[in-house]
Coordinates of C-alpha atoms and ligand atoms in Angstrom, one line a residue:
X13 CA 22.3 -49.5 -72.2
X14 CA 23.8 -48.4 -69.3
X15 CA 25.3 -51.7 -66.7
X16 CA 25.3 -51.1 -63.0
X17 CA 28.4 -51.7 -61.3
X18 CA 28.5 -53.5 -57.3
X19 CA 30.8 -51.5 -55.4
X20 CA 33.4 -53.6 -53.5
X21 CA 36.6 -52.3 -51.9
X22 CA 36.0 -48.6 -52.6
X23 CA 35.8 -49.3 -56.4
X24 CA 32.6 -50.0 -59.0
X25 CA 33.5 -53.6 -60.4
X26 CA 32.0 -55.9 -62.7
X27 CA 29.9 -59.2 -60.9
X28 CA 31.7 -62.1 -61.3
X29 CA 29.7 -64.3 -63.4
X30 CA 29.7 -61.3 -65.8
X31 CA 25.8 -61.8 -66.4
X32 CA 23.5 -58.8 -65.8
X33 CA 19.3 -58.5 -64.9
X34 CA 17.2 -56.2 -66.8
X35 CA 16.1 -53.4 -64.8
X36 CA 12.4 -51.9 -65.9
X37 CA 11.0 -48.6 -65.5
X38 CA 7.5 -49.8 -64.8
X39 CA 5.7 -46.5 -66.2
X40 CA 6.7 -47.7 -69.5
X41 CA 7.5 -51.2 -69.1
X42 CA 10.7 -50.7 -70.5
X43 CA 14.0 -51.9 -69.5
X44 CA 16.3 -48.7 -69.0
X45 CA 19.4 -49.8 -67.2
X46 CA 21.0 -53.4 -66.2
X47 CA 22.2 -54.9 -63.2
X48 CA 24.8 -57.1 -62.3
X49 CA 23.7 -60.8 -61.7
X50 CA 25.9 -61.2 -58.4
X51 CA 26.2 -64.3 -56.3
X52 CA 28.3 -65.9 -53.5
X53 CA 31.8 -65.0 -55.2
X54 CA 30.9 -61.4 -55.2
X55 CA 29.8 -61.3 -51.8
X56 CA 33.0 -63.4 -50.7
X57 CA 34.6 -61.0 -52.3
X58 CA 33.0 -58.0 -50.0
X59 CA 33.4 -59.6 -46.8
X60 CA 37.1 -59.8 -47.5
X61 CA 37.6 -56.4 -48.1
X62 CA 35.0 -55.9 -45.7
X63 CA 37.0 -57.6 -43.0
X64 CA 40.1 -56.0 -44.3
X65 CA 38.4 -52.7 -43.2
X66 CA 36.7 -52.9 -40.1
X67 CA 39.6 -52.1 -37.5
X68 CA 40.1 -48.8 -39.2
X69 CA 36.8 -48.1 -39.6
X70 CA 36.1 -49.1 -36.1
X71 CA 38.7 -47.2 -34.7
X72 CA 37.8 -44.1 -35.5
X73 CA 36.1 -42.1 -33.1
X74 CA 32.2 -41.4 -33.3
X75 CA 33.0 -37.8 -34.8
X76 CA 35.1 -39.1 -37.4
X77 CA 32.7 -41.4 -38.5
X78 CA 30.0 -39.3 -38.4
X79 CA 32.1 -37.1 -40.9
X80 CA 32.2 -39.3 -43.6
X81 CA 28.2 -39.9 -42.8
X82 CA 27.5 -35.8 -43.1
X83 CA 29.6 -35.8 -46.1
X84 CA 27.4 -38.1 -47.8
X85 CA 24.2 -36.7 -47.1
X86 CA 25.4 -33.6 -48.5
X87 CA 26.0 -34.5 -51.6
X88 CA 22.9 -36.8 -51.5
X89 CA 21.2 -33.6 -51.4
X90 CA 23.2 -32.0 -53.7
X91 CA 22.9 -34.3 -56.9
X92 CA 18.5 -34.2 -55.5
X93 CA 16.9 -34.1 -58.8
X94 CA 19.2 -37.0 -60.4
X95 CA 17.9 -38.7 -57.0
X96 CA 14.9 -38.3 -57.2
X97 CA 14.7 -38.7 -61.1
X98 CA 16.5 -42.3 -60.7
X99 CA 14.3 -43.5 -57.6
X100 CA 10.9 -42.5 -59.6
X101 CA 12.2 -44.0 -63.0
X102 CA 12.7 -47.2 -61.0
X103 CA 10.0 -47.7 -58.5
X104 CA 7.5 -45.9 -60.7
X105 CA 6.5 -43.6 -57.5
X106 CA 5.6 -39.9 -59.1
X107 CA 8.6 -37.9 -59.2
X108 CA 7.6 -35.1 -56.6
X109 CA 7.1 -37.8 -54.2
X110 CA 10.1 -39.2 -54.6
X111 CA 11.7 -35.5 -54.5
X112 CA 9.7 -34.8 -51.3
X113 CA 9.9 -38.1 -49.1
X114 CA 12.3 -40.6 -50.8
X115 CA 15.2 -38.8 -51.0
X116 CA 15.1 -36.2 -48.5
X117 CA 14.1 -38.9 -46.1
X118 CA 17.8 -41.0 -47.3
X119 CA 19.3 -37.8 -46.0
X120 CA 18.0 -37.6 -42.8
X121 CA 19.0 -40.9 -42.3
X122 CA 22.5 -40.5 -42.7
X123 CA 21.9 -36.6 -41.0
X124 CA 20.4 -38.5 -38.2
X125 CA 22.4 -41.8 -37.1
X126 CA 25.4 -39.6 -37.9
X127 CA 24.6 -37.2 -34.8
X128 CA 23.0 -40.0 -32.7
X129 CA 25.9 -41.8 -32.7
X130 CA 27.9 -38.8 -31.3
X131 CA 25.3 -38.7 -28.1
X132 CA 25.0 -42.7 -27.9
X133 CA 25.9 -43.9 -24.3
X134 CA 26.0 -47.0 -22.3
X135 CA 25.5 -47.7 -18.8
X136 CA 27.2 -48.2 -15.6
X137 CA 26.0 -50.0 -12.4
X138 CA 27.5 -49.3 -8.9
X139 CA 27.3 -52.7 -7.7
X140 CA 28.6 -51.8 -4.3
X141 CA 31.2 -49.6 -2.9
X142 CA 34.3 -51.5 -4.4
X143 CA 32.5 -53.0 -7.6
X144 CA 31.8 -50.8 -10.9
X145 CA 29.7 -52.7 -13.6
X146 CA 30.1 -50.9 -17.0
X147 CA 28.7 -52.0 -20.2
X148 CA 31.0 -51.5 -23.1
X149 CA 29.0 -51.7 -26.4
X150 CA 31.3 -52.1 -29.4
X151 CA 30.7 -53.3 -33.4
X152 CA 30.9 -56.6 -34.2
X153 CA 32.4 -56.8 -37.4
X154 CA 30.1 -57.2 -40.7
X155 CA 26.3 -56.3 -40.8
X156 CA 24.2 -57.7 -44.0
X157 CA 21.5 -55.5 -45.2
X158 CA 18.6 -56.4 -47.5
X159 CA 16.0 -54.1 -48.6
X160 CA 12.5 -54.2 -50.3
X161 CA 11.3 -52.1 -53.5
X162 CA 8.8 -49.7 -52.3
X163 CA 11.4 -47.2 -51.1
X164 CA 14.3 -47.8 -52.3
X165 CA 17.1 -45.7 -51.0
X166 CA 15.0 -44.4 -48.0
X167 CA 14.6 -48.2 -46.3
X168 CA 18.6 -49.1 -47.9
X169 CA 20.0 -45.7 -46.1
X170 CA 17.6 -46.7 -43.0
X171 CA 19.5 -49.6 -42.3
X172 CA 23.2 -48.7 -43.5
X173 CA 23.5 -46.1 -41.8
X174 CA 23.4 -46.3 -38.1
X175 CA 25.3 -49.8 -38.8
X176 CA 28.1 -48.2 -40.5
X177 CA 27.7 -44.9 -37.4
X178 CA 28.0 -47.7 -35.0
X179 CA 31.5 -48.7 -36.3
X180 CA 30.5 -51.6 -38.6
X181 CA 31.4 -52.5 -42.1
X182 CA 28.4 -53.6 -44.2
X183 CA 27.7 -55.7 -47.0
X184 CA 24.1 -54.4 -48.5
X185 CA 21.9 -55.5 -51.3
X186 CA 18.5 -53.5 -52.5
X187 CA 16.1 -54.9 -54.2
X188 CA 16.8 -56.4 -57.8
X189 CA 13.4 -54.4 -59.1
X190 CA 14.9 -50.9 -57.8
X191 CA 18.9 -51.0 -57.9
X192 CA 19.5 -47.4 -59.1
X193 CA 19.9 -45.7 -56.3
X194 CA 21.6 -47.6 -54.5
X195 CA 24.5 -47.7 -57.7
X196 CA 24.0 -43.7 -57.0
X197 CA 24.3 -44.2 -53.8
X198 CA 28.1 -46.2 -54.3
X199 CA 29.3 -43.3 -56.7
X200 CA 28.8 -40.5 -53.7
X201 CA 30.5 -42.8 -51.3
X202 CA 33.2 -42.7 -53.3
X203 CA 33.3 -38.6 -54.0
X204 CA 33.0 -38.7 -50.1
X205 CA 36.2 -40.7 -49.9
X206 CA 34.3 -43.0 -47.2
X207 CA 37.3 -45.6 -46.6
X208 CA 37.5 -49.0 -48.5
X209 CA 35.4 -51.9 -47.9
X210 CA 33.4 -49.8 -45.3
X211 CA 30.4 -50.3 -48.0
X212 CA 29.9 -53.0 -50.1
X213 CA 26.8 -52.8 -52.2
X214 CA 26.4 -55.9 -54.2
X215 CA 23.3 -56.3 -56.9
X216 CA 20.9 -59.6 -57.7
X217 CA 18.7 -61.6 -57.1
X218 CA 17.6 -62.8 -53.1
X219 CA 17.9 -66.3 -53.8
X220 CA 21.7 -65.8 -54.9
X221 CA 23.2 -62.6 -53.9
X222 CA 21.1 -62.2 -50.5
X223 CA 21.0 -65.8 -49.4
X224 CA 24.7 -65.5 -49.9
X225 CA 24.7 -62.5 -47.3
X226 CA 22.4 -64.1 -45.2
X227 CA 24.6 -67.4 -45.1
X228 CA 27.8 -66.0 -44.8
X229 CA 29.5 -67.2 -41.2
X230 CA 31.6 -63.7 -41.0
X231 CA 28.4 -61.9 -41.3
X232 CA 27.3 -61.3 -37.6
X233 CA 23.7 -59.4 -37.8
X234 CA 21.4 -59.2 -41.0
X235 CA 19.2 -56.2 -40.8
X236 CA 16.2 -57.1 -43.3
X237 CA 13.0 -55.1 -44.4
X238 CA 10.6 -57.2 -47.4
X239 CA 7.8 -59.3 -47.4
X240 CA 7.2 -61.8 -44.1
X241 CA 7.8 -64.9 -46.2
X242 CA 11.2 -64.1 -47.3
X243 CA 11.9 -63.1 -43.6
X244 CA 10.9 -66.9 -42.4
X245 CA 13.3 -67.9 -44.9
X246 CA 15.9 -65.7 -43.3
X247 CA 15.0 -66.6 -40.0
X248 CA 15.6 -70.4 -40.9
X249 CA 19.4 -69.7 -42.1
X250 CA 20.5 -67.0 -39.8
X251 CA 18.8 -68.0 -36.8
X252 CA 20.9 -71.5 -36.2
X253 CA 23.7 -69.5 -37.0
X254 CA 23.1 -67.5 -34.0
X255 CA 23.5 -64.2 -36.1
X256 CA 21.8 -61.1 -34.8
X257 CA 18.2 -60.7 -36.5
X258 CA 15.8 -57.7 -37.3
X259 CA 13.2 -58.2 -39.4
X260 CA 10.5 -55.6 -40.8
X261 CA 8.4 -57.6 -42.3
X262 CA 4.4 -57.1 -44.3
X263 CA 1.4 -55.5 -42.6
X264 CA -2.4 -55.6 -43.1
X265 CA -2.8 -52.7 -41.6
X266 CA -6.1 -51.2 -39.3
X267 CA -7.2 -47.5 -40.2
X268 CA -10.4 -47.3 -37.2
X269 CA -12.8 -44.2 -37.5
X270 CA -15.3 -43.5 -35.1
X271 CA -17.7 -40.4 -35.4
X272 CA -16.3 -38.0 -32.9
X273 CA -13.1 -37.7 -35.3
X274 CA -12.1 -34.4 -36.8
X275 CA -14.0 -35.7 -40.0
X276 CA -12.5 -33.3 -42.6
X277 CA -8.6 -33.8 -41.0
X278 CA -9.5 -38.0 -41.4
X279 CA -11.1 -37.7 -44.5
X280 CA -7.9 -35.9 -46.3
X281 CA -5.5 -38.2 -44.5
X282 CA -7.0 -41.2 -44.9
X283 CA -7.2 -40.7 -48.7
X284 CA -3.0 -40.8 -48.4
X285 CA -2.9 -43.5 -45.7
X286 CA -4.6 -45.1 -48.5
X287 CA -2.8 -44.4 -51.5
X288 CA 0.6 -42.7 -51.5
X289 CA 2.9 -44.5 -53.2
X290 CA 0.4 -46.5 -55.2
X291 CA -0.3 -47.7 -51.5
X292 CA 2.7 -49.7 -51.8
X293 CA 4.5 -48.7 -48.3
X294 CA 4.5 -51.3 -45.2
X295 CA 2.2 -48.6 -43.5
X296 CA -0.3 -47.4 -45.7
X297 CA -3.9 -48.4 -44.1
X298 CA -5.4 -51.4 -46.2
X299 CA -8.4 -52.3 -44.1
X300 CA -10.7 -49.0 -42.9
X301 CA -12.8 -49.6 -40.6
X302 CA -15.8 -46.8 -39.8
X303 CA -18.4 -46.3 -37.3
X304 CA -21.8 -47.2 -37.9
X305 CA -23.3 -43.9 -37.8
X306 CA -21.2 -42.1 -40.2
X307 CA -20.6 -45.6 -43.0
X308 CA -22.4 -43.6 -45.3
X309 CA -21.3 -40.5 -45.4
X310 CA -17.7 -41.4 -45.3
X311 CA -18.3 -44.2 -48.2
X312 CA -19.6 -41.2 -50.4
X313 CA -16.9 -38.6 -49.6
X314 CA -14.0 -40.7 -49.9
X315 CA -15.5 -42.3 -52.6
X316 CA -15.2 -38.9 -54.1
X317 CA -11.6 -37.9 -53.2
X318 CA -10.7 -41.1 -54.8
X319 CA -11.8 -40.9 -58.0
X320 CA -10.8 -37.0 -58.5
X321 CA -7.2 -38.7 -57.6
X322 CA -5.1 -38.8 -61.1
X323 CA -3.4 -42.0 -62.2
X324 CA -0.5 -41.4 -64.9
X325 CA 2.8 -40.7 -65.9
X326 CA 5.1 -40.6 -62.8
X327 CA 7.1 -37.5 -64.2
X328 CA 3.9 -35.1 -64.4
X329 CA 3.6 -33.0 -61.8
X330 CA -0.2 -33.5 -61.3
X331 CA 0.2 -37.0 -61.0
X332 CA -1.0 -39.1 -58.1
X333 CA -0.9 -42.3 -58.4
X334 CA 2.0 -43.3 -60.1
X335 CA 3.0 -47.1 -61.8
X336 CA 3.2 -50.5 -60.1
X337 CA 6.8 -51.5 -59.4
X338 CA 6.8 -54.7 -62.1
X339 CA 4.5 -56.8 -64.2
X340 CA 4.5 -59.6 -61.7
X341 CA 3.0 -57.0 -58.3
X342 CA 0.7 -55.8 -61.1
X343 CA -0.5 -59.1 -61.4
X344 CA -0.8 -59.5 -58.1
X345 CA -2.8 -57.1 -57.0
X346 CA -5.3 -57.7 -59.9
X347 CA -5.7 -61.2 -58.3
X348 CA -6.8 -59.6 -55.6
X349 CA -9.1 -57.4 -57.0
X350 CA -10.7 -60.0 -59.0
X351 CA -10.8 -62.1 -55.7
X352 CA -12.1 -59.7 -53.5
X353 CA -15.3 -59.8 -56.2
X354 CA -15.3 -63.4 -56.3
X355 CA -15.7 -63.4 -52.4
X356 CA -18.9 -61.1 -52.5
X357 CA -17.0 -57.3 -52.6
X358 CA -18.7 -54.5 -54.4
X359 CA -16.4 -52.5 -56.1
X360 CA -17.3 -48.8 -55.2
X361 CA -14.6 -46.8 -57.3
X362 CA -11.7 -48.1 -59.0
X363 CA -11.2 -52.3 -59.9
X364 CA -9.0 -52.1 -63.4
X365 CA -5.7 -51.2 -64.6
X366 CA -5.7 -47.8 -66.5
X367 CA -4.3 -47.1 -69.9
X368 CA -2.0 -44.4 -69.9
X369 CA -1.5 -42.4 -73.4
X370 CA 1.9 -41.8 -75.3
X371 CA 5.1 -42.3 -73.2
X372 CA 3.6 -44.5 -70.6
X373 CA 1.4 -46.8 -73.1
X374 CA 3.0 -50.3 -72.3
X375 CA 3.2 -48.9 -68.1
X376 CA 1.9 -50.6 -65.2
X377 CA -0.8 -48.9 -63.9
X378 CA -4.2 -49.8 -62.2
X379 CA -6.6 -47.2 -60.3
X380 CA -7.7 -46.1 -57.0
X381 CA -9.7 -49.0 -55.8
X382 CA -12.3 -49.1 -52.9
X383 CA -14.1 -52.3 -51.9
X384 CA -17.0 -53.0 -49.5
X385 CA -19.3 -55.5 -48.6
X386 CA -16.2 -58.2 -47.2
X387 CA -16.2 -59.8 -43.9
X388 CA -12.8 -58.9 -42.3
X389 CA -12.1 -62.5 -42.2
X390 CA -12.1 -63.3 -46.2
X391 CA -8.5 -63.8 -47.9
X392 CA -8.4 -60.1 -49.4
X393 CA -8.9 -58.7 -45.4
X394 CA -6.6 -61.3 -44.1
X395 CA -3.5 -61.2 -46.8
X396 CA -1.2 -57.8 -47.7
X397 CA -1.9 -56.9 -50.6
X398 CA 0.3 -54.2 -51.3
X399 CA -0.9 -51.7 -53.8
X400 CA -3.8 -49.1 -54.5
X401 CA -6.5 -51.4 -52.7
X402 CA -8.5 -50.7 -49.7
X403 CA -11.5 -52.5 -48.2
X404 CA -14.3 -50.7 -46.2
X405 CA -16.2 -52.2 -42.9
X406 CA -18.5 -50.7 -40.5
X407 CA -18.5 -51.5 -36.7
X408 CA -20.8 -50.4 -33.9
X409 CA -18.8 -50.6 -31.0
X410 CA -15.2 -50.7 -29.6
X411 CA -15.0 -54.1 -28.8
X412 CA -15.8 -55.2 -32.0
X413 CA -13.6 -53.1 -34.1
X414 CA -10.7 -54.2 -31.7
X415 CA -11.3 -57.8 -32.2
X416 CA -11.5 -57.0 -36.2
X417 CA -8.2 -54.8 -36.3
X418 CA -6.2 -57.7 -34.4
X419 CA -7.7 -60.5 -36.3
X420 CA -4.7 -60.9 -38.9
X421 CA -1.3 -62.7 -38.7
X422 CA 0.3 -59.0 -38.7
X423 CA 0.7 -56.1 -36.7
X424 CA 3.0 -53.2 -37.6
X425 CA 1.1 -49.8 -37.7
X426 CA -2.0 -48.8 -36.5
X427 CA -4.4 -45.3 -37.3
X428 CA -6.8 -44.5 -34.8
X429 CA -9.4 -41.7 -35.6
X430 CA -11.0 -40.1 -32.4
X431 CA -11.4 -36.9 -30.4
X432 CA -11.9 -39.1 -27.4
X433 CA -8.8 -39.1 -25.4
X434 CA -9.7 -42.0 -23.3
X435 CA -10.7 -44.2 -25.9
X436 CA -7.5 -43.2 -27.8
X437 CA -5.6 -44.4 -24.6
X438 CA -7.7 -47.6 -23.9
X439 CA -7.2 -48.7 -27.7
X440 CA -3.4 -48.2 -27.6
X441 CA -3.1 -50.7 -25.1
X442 CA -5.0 -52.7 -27.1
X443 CA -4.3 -52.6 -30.3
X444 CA -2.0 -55.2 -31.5
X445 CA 0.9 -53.5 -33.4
X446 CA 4.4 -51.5 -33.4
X447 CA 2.7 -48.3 -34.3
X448 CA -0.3 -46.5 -33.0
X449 CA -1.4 -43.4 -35.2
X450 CA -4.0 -41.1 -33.2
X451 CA -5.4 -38.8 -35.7
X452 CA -2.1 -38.8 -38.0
X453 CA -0.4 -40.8 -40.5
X454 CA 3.0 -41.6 -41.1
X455 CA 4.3 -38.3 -39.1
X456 CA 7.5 -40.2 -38.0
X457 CA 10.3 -38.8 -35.6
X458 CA 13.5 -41.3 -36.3
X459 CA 14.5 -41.4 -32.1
X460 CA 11.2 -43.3 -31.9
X461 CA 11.8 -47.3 -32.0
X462 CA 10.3 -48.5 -35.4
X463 CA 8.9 -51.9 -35.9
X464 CA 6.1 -54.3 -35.7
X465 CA 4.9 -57.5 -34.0
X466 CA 3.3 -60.6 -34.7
X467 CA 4.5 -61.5 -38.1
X468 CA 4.8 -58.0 -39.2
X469 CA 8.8 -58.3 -37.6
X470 CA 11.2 -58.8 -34.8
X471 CA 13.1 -55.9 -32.8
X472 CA 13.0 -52.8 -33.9
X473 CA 15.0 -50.2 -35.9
X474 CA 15.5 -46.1 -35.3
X475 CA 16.8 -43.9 -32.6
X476 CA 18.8 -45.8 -29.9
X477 CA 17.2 -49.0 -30.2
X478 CA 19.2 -49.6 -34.0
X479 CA 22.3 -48.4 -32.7
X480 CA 22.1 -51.1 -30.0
X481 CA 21.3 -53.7 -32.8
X482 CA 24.4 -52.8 -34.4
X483 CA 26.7 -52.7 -31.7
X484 CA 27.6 -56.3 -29.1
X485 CA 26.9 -55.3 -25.1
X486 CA 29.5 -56.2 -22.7
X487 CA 29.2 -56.2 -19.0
X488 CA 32.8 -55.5 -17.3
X489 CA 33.2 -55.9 -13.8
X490 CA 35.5 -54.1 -12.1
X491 CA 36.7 -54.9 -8.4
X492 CA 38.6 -51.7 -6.8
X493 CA 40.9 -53.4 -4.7
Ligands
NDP508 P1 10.8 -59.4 -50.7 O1 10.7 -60.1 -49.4 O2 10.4 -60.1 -51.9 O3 12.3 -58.9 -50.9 C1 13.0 -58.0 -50.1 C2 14.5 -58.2 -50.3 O4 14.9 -59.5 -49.9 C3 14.9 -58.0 -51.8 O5 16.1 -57.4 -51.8 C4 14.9 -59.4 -52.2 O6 15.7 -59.6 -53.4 C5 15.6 -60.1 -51.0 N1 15.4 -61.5 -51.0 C6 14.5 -62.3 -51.5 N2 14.7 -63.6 -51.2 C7 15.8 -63.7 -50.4 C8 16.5 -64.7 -49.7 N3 16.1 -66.0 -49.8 N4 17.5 -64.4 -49.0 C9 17.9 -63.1 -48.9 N5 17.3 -62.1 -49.5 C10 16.2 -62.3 -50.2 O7 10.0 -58.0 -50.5 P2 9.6 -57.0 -51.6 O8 10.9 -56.4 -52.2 O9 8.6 -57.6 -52.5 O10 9.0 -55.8 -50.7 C11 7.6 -55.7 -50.3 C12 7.5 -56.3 -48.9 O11 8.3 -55.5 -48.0 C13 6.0 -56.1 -48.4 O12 5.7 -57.3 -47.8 C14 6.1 -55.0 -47.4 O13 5.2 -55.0 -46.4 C15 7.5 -55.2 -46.8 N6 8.0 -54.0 -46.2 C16 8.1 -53.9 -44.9 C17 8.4 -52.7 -44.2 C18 8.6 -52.7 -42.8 O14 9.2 -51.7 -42.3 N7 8.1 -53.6 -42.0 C19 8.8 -51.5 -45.0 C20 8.6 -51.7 -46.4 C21 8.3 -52.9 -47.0 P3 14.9 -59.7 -54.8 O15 14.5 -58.3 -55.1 O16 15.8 -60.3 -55.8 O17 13.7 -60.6 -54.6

């Protein structure tokens, strides 16, 4: 069985307790690879290197950097399929989905924060006719990274890249349920020839390997995406340490239809703001709320789309709906089901897992599932759930729907349905959350800033606003004399 390596100092090594996780593909339940068991001495390790490397790397100009950052998305995209393969064997995502967002997305990443960084800029104040004020933004040394499951090298590359662009090193763990990439990830740094101890990816568990980022004094800024639990329990180490914060944390989030929509354009959508990637990204739509007048129709038309979706093995082509990520989210999200029932839902499609035949037998899998019938304040409205579950509720006017949308601890995205223009405007302003869809889901554009509020996160990530996380302003004042 194949044993993941961590990459420290340029070089794949072996953790240092020499114990290793079993890593599952969750379409057959199987475990398929291992991964290292890393902990404090491993990340020690890193930041030594790691501190070894940053005035080279730091030194470099913008252009040179950016180099190493092109090189590496080129031969991301080169070795696609393996990618691709890896990501949907891990996450149990279905393979052309992984093939058409995942990994093409890791290379834009690196594509994009490599030519931002080129046109990044800071600004200058004339204070008077003798005094210049100039902000100088430089890296500060050593960024930690931790990222969630549900997109593996996507959210990983989202967050390395613009810190290592900006002039940082990094010290970056994924998630312990989807490491493969990210070991893929360390073998094309080192074809590139990226410098040593730029990159440390380290493997494990969050309670050892990323508490061990997270506590480390020489790490400055920890950049973290995963659930808004294990951000409050980031928040609580980093946070006296003064250490520079963002956190994308969970969502519960609002998908609002009212009746002037472009009904067929909403209908498709809403079906994947529903259910791509088993449902399991931060910004699929959970709760969907419709307007009175057209509750019935809508139930019965999605209702239909839903159950013509096909549940099975990630590597078919015609697949999708793909596998849960692990036995334990499976779990989960049966909880939920069975609670939402328990709390007075009506199941209208969907509800159980789904037994897959041959290859994917002992898989994770449950279907499509729609649910009516809940007041928006019951557990299964209120809590993320995080899989292929949505919940339906009917309003009657705008007030109502707004004060339903906002009524949860989160707020990260947002889908508005509506050929009104005015309303779309009045609701933005409204609507509690980093994102505001208008008749569109997930069409992203990486200069935008990214992020939500409440406890759905703090600051935000892409464009400009990341490479000002990564880098320390300072003002200069200069007196012509
Ligand atoms: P978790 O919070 O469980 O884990 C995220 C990462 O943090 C993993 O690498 C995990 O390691 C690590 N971790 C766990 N505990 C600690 C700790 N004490 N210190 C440091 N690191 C730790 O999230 P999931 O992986 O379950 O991902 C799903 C969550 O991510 C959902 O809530 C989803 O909404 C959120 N998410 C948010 C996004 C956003 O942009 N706002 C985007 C995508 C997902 P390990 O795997 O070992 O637990």
């Amino acid at each position: 069985m194949e044993k993941l390596k961590n990459y420290i100092d340029g070089i794949l090594t072996t953790p240092y307790s020499n114990n290793y996780i079993n890593n599952y593909d969750p379409s057959t339940g199987e475990v398929f690879t291992m991964l290292p068991d890393s902990d404090k001495e491993d990340v020690d390790l890193a930041v030594q290197y790691a501190e070894k490397a940053f005035p080279g790397w730091s030194e470099l100009s913008a252009e040179e950097r950016a180099g190493f950052l092109f090189d590496i998305a080129a031969l991301i995209k080169k070795n696609l399929d393996e990618f691709a393969l890896a990501e949907s064997r891990d996450n149990g995502k279905p393979y052309h989905l992984a093939k058409s967002v995942d990994i093409p997305r890791a290379v834009k990443n690196f594509e994009f924060f490599a030519s931002a960084v080129t046109q990044f800029s800071s600004e200058s104040h004339f204070t008077s006719s003798d005094v210049l004020n100039y902000t100088l933004r430089q890296p500060f040394g050593i960024a930690g990274a931790i990222s969630p499951w549900n997109l593996p090298l996507y959210l990983f590359t989202w967050k390395i890249a613009p810190a290592l662009a900006s002039g940082n090193c990094v010290i970056a763990k994924p998630s312990e349920i989807t490491p493969l990439t990210a070991f893929m990830l360390s073998e094309i740094c080192i074809e590139a020839g990226l410098p040593r101890g730029v990159l440390n990816i380290i493997h494990g568990y969050g309670h050892k390997a990323g508490s061990a980022i997270v506590s480390h004094p020489k790490i400055k800024a920890v950049t973290f995406t995963g659930g808004t639990k294990t951000g409050r329990a980031i928040a609580g180490v980093a946070s006296p340490m003064f250490k520079k914060l963002s956190l994308e944390l969970g969502g519960k989030n609002p998908v609002m239809i009212f009746k002037d929509c472009n009904y067929e354009e909403m209908l498709e959508t809403t079906v994947k703001s529903s259910f791509t990637n088993q449902g399991e990204i931060c910004l699929c739509g959970s709760r969907i709320f419709i307007e009175k007048e057209i509750y019935d129709k809508f139930r019965k038309d999605f209702a239909e789309k839903v159950k013509a979706l096909k549940t099975g093995d990630p590597l078919k082509e015609d697949t999708d709906i793909g596998a849960i990520v692990s036995k334990q989210h499976f779990e989960k999200i049966l909880y939920y089901i069975d609670l939402a029932v328990r709390e007075g839902g009506t199941i209208i499609c969907g509800g159980n897992p789904v037994e897959i035949k041959g290859r994917c037998k002992n898989g994770w899998f449950i279907e499509p599932t729609v649910i009516e019938g809940l007041d928006h304040k019951c557990t299964p409205n209120q809590e993320e759930i995080f899989g292929p579950v949505v919940t339906l509720i009917p309003f009657e006017t705008e007030e109502e729907v707004l004060e339903m949308a906002n009524s949860t601890e989160y707020g990260l995205a947002s889908v508005l349905w509506t050929g009104d223009l005015s309303r779309a405007h009045r609701m933005s302003a409204k609507i509690k959350s980093g994102i505001v869809w208008i008749n569109c889901w997930m069409v992203r554009d990486l200069r935008t800033p990214f992020g939500g509020v409440k406890n759905s996160g703090v600051g935000r990530e892409g464009g400009l606003e990341a490479l000002r996380f990564f880098t320390e302003p300072k003002n200069v004042c200069l007196k012509i004399l």
